[in-house]
Amino acid sequence: MVGTSPSDSSSRSGSARQNKSQKWQVSPSDVAYHFGTSGLSVAVATAVTHPLDVLKVRLQMQLVGQRGQLTGMGQVFIQVVKNEGPRSLYLGMMPALTRSLLYGGLRLGLYEPSKYVCGQAFGSSNIFVKIASGAFSGAIATAMTNPAEVIKVRLQMNSGLTKAGPVGEMRNIVSEEGVKALWKGVGPATARAAALTASQLATYDESKQILRRLTPLEEGLNLHLSSSIVAGIVSTLMTAPVDMIKTRLMLQRESETVGRYKNGFHCAYQVIRTESFRALYKGGFAIFARIGPQTTITFVLCEKLREVTGLKAL
């Protein structure tokens, strides 16, 4: 057996500590690329799917406090274009893009660092760690960008507000309802973002691993496309009811005919009591039609941008 001197042992332990600490060392350009690629990919996906988001909001605000036959997405599309013009499908685009850059950058950007920290703390990167990391990053991102979301849905619901623009609408909200109104619906919005990011990123991450293990697929477009489709389906099922509640709370002024919603739970109770349980899935098809393509575009584009900038795949 070959003996080892204390100096050799000390050298190796010092080298191990150095290698471990190097995992945390990132350059400012890496940080910029990491968050920039995330924000840009979400912004592009948002721009492509924005008309579906407008239709989703209109569908969710149907028959508030009433039971009855709901209008389908196709008919709502025709009504909006006929009565308000094609440009109305892009109502709230500026706050949507602004939010996407910030929210998307944080939501996707915080996932990898959160997963790494959890992995170091618990010694594992299993599905539960991925869900927790996604929920944390989504919740933080939406809590910080909620005002942009409130302004966006107000503009999407009322074409007459477009003359004032996002800045003008923000001033109106603050002067008429107070600064706190910019955080209306922040509870359900945070819950939705946590559920969306947890289901979306964890499913995408786990799907990639499973597909690589069980199929001939390797890192590349086909793997990214397949995994993102699975993630889009799962995230839609998880978030549709919370998304509807969030929209109702943010558009509280338009819901005053049925009284004020006290919080997300009260809103859900009122919707189920006065409109039926199925009402929680109002706009559900529009949500899937939007989240499906948005998830695919986001992940495929983000993976490509990360490849171009020299970052490792998600």
Short mmCIF file of C-alpha atoms in Angstrom, two decimals:
data_model
loop_
_atom_site.label_atom_id
_atom_site.label_comp_id
_atom_site.label_asym_id
_atom_site.label_seq_id
_atom_site.Cartn_x
_atom_site.Cartn_y
_atom_site.Cartn_z
CA MET A 1 0.00 0.00 0.00
CA VAL A 2 1.35 3.41 -0.89
CA GLY A 3 1.36 5.86 2.02
CA THR A 4 0.25 9.48 1.76
CA SER A 5 1.91 12.37 3.47
CA PRO A 6 -0.06 15.00 5.41
CA SER A 7 0.94 17.56 2.80
CA ASP A 8 -0.52 15.40 -0.04
CA SER A 9 -3.73 14.90 1.92
CA SER A 10 -3.95 18.61 2.66
CA SER A 11 -3.31 19.42 -0.98
CA ARG A 12 -6.10 17.10 -2.15
CA SER A 13 -8.61 18.42 0.39
CA GLY A 14 -7.73 21.95 -0.57
CA SER A 15 -8.16 21.07 -4.24
CA ALA A 16 -11.58 19.48 -3.49
CA ARG A 17 -12.71 22.59 -1.65
CA GLN A 18 -11.52 24.74 -4.56
CA ASN A 19 -13.37 22.60 -7.12
CA LYS A 20 -16.56 22.75 -5.03
CA SER A 21 -16.35 26.51 -4.69
CA GLN A 22 -15.72 26.91 -8.43
CA LYS A 23 -19.22 25.58 -9.09
CA TRP A 24 -20.54 28.79 -7.60
CA GLN A 25 -18.20 31.05 -9.59
CA VAL A 26 -19.95 32.65 -12.57
CA SER A 27 -18.99 35.67 -14.60
CA PRO A 28 -21.26 38.71 -15.01
CA SER A 29 -21.68 37.78 -18.68
CA ASP A 30 -22.93 34.30 -17.71
CA VAL A 31 -25.51 35.86 -15.37
CA ALA A 32 -26.62 38.28 -18.10
CA TYR A 33 -26.90 35.46 -20.66
CA HIS A 34 -28.69 33.21 -18.16
CA PHE A 35 -31.45 35.69 -17.31
CA GLY A 36 -31.42 37.38 -20.74
CA THR A 37 -32.06 34.17 -22.70
CA SER A 38 -34.88 33.27 -20.31
CA GLY A 39 -36.57 36.67 -20.55
CA LEU A 40 -36.18 36.94 -24.32
CA SER A 41 -37.59 33.47 -25.01
CA VAL A 42 -40.66 34.16 -22.82
CA ALA A 43 -41.17 37.58 -24.47
CA VAL A 44 -41.11 36.08 -27.97
CA ALA A 45 -43.55 33.34 -26.92
CA THR A 46 -45.81 35.99 -25.34
CA ALA A 47 -45.83 38.13 -28.51
CA VAL A 48 -46.82 35.12 -30.65
CA THR A 49 -49.61 33.92 -28.33
CA HIS A 50 -50.90 37.30 -27.07
CA PRO A 51 -54.20 37.24 -29.06
CA LEU A 52 -55.09 33.98 -27.30
CA ASP A 53 -54.42 35.66 -23.94
CA VAL A 54 -56.88 38.45 -24.83
CA LEU A 55 -59.52 35.86 -25.76
CA LYS A 56 -58.83 33.93 -22.53
CA VAL A 57 -59.51 37.04 -20.40
CA ARG A 58 -62.75 37.75 -22.28
CA LEU A 59 -63.88 34.14 -21.84
CA GLN A 60 -63.09 34.19 -18.11
CA MET A 61 -65.23 37.30 -17.59
CA GLN A 62 -68.36 35.78 -19.15
CA LEU A 63 -71.58 35.60 -17.10
CA VAL A 64 -70.00 36.88 -13.89
CA GLY A 65 -72.23 35.73 -11.03
CA GLN A 66 -74.61 33.93 -13.39
CA ARG A 67 -75.26 30.46 -14.76
CA GLY A 68 -75.88 29.96 -18.43
CA GLN A 69 -74.57 28.87 -21.80
CA LEU A 70 -71.01 30.06 -22.33
CA THR A 71 -69.81 31.49 -25.62
CA GLY A 72 -67.02 29.49 -27.24
CA MET A 73 -63.58 30.82 -28.13
CA GLY A 74 -64.33 30.92 -31.87
CA GLN A 75 -67.44 33.04 -31.36
CA VAL A 76 -65.68 35.37 -28.92
CA PHE A 77 -62.89 35.80 -31.48
CA ILE A 78 -65.41 36.78 -34.17
CA GLN A 79 -67.20 39.19 -31.80
CA VAL A 80 -63.99 40.90 -30.72
CA VAL A 81 -62.68 41.34 -34.28
CA LYS A 82 -66.10 42.48 -35.59
CA ASN A 83 -66.89 44.94 -32.78
CA GLU A 84 -63.42 46.23 -31.87
CA GLY A 85 -61.24 45.45 -34.88
CA PRO A 86 -58.26 43.10 -35.34
CA ARG A 87 -55.98 45.42 -33.34
CA SER A 88 -57.99 44.64 -30.21
CA LEU A 89 -56.38 41.19 -30.17
CA TYR A 90 -53.17 42.96 -29.18
CA LEU A 91 -54.61 45.02 -26.34
CA GLY A 92 -52.16 45.22 -23.44
CA MET A 93 -49.21 44.11 -25.57
CA MET A 94 -46.68 46.59 -24.11
CA PRO A 95 -47.21 45.70 -20.43
CA ALA A 96 -47.35 42.03 -21.46
CA LEU A 97 -43.93 42.24 -23.14
CA THR A 98 -42.45 44.31 -20.31
CA ARG A 99 -43.68 41.79 -17.78
CA SER A 100 -42.49 38.85 -19.91
CA LEU A 101 -38.92 40.12 -20.03
CA LEU A 102 -38.79 40.60 -16.25
CA TYR A 103 -41.08 37.77 -15.16
CA GLY A 104 -39.72 35.31 -17.71
CA GLY A 105 -36.13 36.16 -16.89
CA LEU A 106 -36.73 35.60 -13.18
CA ARG A 107 -39.07 32.61 -13.52
CA LEU A 108 -36.78 30.56 -15.72
CA GLY A 109 -33.56 32.19 -14.53
CA LEU A 110 -34.06 31.39 -10.84
CA TYR A 111 -34.94 27.74 -11.46
CA GLU A 112 -31.42 26.40 -12.04
CA PRO A 113 -29.83 28.25 -9.07
CA SER A 114 -32.74 27.18 -6.82
CA LYS A 115 -32.40 23.56 -7.94
CA TYR A 116 -28.64 23.69 -7.33
CA VAL A 117 -29.06 25.10 -3.81
CA CYS A 118 -31.72 22.48 -2.97
CA GLY A 119 -29.49 19.78 -4.39
CA GLN A 120 -26.61 20.92 -2.18
CA ALA A 121 -28.88 21.16 0.87
CA PHE A 122 -30.67 17.82 0.45
CA GLY A 123 -28.10 15.89 -1.59
CA SER A 124 -30.63 15.13 -4.32
CA SER A 125 -32.25 16.64 -7.42
CA ASN A 126 -35.36 14.46 -7.55
CA ILE A 127 -38.78 15.49 -8.83
CA PHE A 128 -39.78 17.05 -5.50
CA VAL A 129 -36.70 19.29 -5.52
CA LYS A 130 -37.56 20.35 -9.07
CA ILE A 131 -41.17 21.13 -8.10
CA ALA A 132 -40.05 23.16 -5.08
CA SER A 133 -37.46 25.05 -7.14
CA GLY A 134 -40.02 25.86 -9.83
CA ALA A 135 -42.63 26.98 -7.30
CA PHE A 136 -40.13 29.26 -5.56
CA SER A 137 -38.86 30.91 -8.75
CA GLY A 138 -42.39 31.38 -10.15
CA ALA A 139 -43.73 32.88 -6.92
CA ILE A 140 -40.85 35.36 -6.57
CA ALA A 141 -41.10 36.41 -10.21
CA THR A 142 -44.84 37.09 -10.20
CA ALA A 143 -44.85 38.90 -6.84
CA MET A 144 -42.34 41.38 -8.29
CA THR A 145 -44.14 41.90 -11.61
CA ASN A 146 -47.82 41.86 -10.54
CA PRO A 147 -48.48 45.56 -11.37
CA ALA A 148 -47.67 44.93 -15.05
CA GLU A 149 -50.09 41.99 -15.06
CA VAL A 150 -52.90 44.09 -13.53
CA ILE A 151 -52.41 46.82 -16.15
CA LYS A 152 -52.29 44.22 -18.93
CA VAL A 153 -55.61 42.53 -18.06
CA ARG A 154 -57.32 45.92 -17.56
CA LEU A 155 -56.25 46.98 -21.05
CA GLN A 156 -57.22 43.59 -22.53
CA MET A 157 -60.73 43.82 -21.11
CA ASN A 158 -61.40 47.46 -22.04
CA SER A 159 -60.43 48.61 -25.53
CA GLY A 160 -61.39 52.16 -24.54
CA LEU A 161 -58.42 52.34 -22.17
CA THR A 162 -55.86 52.06 -24.96
CA LYS A 163 -55.87 55.83 -25.58
CA ALA A 164 -54.41 56.43 -22.15
CA GLY A 165 -51.87 53.64 -22.64
CA PRO A 166 -50.17 51.54 -19.96
CA VAL A 167 -48.73 54.56 -18.10
CA GLY A 168 -52.05 56.40 -18.16
CA GLU A 169 -53.91 53.33 -16.90
CA MET A 170 -51.41 52.90 -14.09
CA ARG A 171 -51.98 56.51 -13.03
CA ASN A 172 -55.75 55.99 -13.13
CA ILE A 173 -55.50 52.86 -10.98
CA VAL A 174 -53.31 54.57 -8.40
CA SER A 175 -55.44 57.74 -8.23
CA GLU A 176 -58.83 55.98 -8.13
CA GLU A 177 -58.04 52.76 -6.22
CA GLY A 178 -54.70 53.38 -4.52
CA VAL A 179 -51.24 51.88 -4.98
CA LYS A 180 -52.39 48.61 -3.38
CA ALA A 181 -54.66 48.04 -6.39
CA LEU A 182 -51.57 47.30 -8.48
CA TRP A 183 -51.18 44.16 -6.37
CA LYS A 184 -54.80 43.03 -6.74
CA GLY A 185 -54.92 39.30 -7.23
CA VAL A 186 -51.29 38.89 -6.19
CA GLY A 187 -52.20 35.88 -4.01
CA PRO A 188 -53.82 33.81 -6.79
CA ALA A 189 -51.28 35.18 -9.29
CA THR A 190 -48.43 33.97 -7.08
CA ALA A 191 -50.15 30.61 -6.55
CA ARG A 192 -50.72 30.31 -10.31
CA ALA A 193 -47.12 31.22 -11.13
CA ALA A 194 -45.83 28.78 -8.53
CA ALA A 195 -48.06 26.01 -9.91
CA LEU A 196 -47.27 26.93 -13.53
CA THR A 197 -43.51 27.12 -13.07
CA ALA A 198 -43.38 24.04 -10.85
CA SER A 199 -45.46 21.94 -13.25
CA GLN A 200 -43.90 23.42 -16.40
CA LEU A 201 -40.21 23.33 -15.50
CA ALA A 202 -40.29 20.19 -13.35
CA THR A 203 -42.27 18.31 -16.03
CA TYR A 204 -39.98 19.57 -18.81
CA ASP A 205 -36.85 18.69 -16.81
CA GLU A 206 -38.14 15.26 -15.80
CA SER A 207 -39.55 14.51 -19.28
CA LYS A 208 -36.16 15.16 -20.84
CA GLN A 209 -34.51 12.69 -18.48
CA ILE A 210 -37.17 10.01 -19.03
CA LEU A 211 -37.16 10.41 -22.82
CA ARG A 212 -33.37 10.26 -22.95
CA ARG A 213 -33.45 7.08 -20.86
CA LEU A 214 -36.31 5.29 -22.64
CA THR A 215 -35.99 6.51 -26.24
CA PRO A 216 -33.21 7.12 -28.77
CA LEU A 217 -33.73 10.90 -28.40
CA GLU A 218 -30.67 12.93 -27.47
CA GLU A 219 -30.18 16.59 -26.53
CA GLY A 220 -31.59 18.58 -29.45
CA LEU A 221 -34.72 19.97 -31.11
CA ASN A 222 -36.77 16.74 -31.11
CA LEU A 223 -36.15 16.16 -27.39
CA HIS A 224 -36.89 19.79 -26.51
CA LEU A 225 -40.08 19.78 -28.62
CA SER A 226 -41.41 16.52 -27.14
CA SER A 227 -40.65 17.53 -23.55
CA SER A 228 -42.19 20.99 -23.96
CA ILE A 229 -45.46 19.54 -25.33
CA VAL A 230 -45.79 17.29 -22.27
CA ALA A 231 -44.99 20.26 -20.01
CA GLY A 232 -47.65 22.42 -21.74
CA ILE A 233 -50.41 19.84 -21.17
CA VAL A 234 -49.56 19.28 -17.50
CA SER A 235 -49.20 22.99 -16.68
CA THR A 236 -52.57 23.84 -18.30
CA LEU A 237 -54.42 21.26 -16.19
CA MET A 238 -52.71 22.54 -13.04
CA THR A 239 -53.21 26.26 -13.52
CA ALA A 240 -56.53 26.89 -15.33
CA PRO A 241 -58.73 27.38 -12.19
CA VAL A 242 -56.16 29.59 -10.44
CA ASP A 243 -55.72 31.64 -13.61
CA MET A 244 -59.47 32.29 -13.79
CA ILE A 245 -59.58 33.41 -10.14
CA LYS A 246 -56.59 35.68 -10.68
CA THR A 247 -58.31 37.35 -13.65
CA ARG A 248 -61.54 37.91 -11.68
CA LEU A 249 -59.66 39.56 -8.79
CA MET A 250 -57.61 41.80 -11.07
CA LEU A 251 -60.78 42.91 -12.88
CA GLN A 252 -62.66 43.58 -9.64
CA ARG A 253 -64.21 46.77 -10.97
CA GLU A 254 -65.99 44.80 -13.69
CA SER A 255 -67.30 42.32 -11.08
CA GLU A 256 -68.97 44.75 -8.66
CA THR A 257 -72.43 43.55 -9.70
CA VAL A 258 -71.85 40.39 -7.65
CA GLY A 259 -70.07 42.09 -4.76
CA ARG A 260 -66.43 42.30 -3.82
CA TYR A 261 -64.24 39.25 -3.70
CA LYS A 262 -62.42 39.23 -0.37
CA ASN A 263 -59.60 36.94 -1.48
CA GLY A 264 -58.83 34.03 -3.78
CA PHE A 265 -60.68 31.43 -1.71
CA HIS A 266 -63.77 33.66 -1.46
CA CYS A 267 -63.64 34.24 -5.21
CA ALA A 268 -63.46 30.49 -5.89
CA TYR A 269 -66.36 29.85 -3.50
CA GLN A 270 -68.50 32.56 -5.13
CA VAL A 271 -67.75 31.30 -8.62
CA ILE A 272 -68.66 27.70 -7.72
CA ARG A 273 -71.79 28.81 -5.80
CA THR A 274 -73.18 31.18 -8.44
CA GLU A 275 -71.75 29.82 -11.69
CA SER A 276 -70.96 26.09 -11.04
CA PHE A 277 -67.69 24.22 -10.61
CA ARG A 278 -67.13 24.09 -14.37
CA ALA A 279 -66.88 27.89 -14.34
CA LEU A 280 -63.42 27.53 -12.80
CA TYR A 281 -62.34 26.25 -16.21
CA LYS A 282 -63.84 29.12 -18.19
CA GLY A 283 -61.36 29.91 -20.93
CA GLY A 284 -59.68 26.56 -20.32
CA PHE A 285 -59.33 25.74 -24.01
CA ALA A 286 -57.93 29.21 -24.69
CA ILE A 287 -55.47 28.69 -21.83
CA PHE A 288 -54.32 25.40 -23.36
CA ALA A 289 -54.23 26.90 -26.86
CA ARG A 290 -51.99 29.62 -25.45
CA ILE A 291 -49.87 27.76 -22.87
CA GLY A 292 -49.21 24.81 -25.21
CA PRO A 293 -47.55 26.84 -27.99
CA GLN A 294 -46.08 29.32 -25.49
CA THR A 295 -44.40 26.51 -23.54
CA THR A 296 -43.04 24.96 -26.72
CA ILE A 297 -41.72 28.25 -28.12
CA THR A 298 -40.25 29.26 -24.75
CA PHE A 299 -38.29 26.07 -24.14
CA VAL A 300 -37.18 25.43 -27.72
CA LEU A 301 -36.01 29.04 -28.16
CA CYS A 302 -34.45 29.22 -24.69
CA GLU A 303 -32.47 26.01 -25.31
CA LYS A 304 -31.24 27.36 -28.65
CA LEU A 305 -30.25 30.72 -27.16
CA ARG A 306 -28.41 28.96 -24.33
CA GLU A 307 -26.55 26.86 -26.89
CA VAL A 308 -25.57 29.96 -28.89
CA THR A 309 -24.35 31.80 -25.78
CA GLY A 310 -22.38 28.81 -24.53
CA LEU A 311 -24.64 27.90 -21.58
CA LYS A 312 -25.52 24.30 -20.77
CA ALA A 313 -28.99 22.98 -21.61
CA LEU A 314 -31.80 23.35 -19.06
#
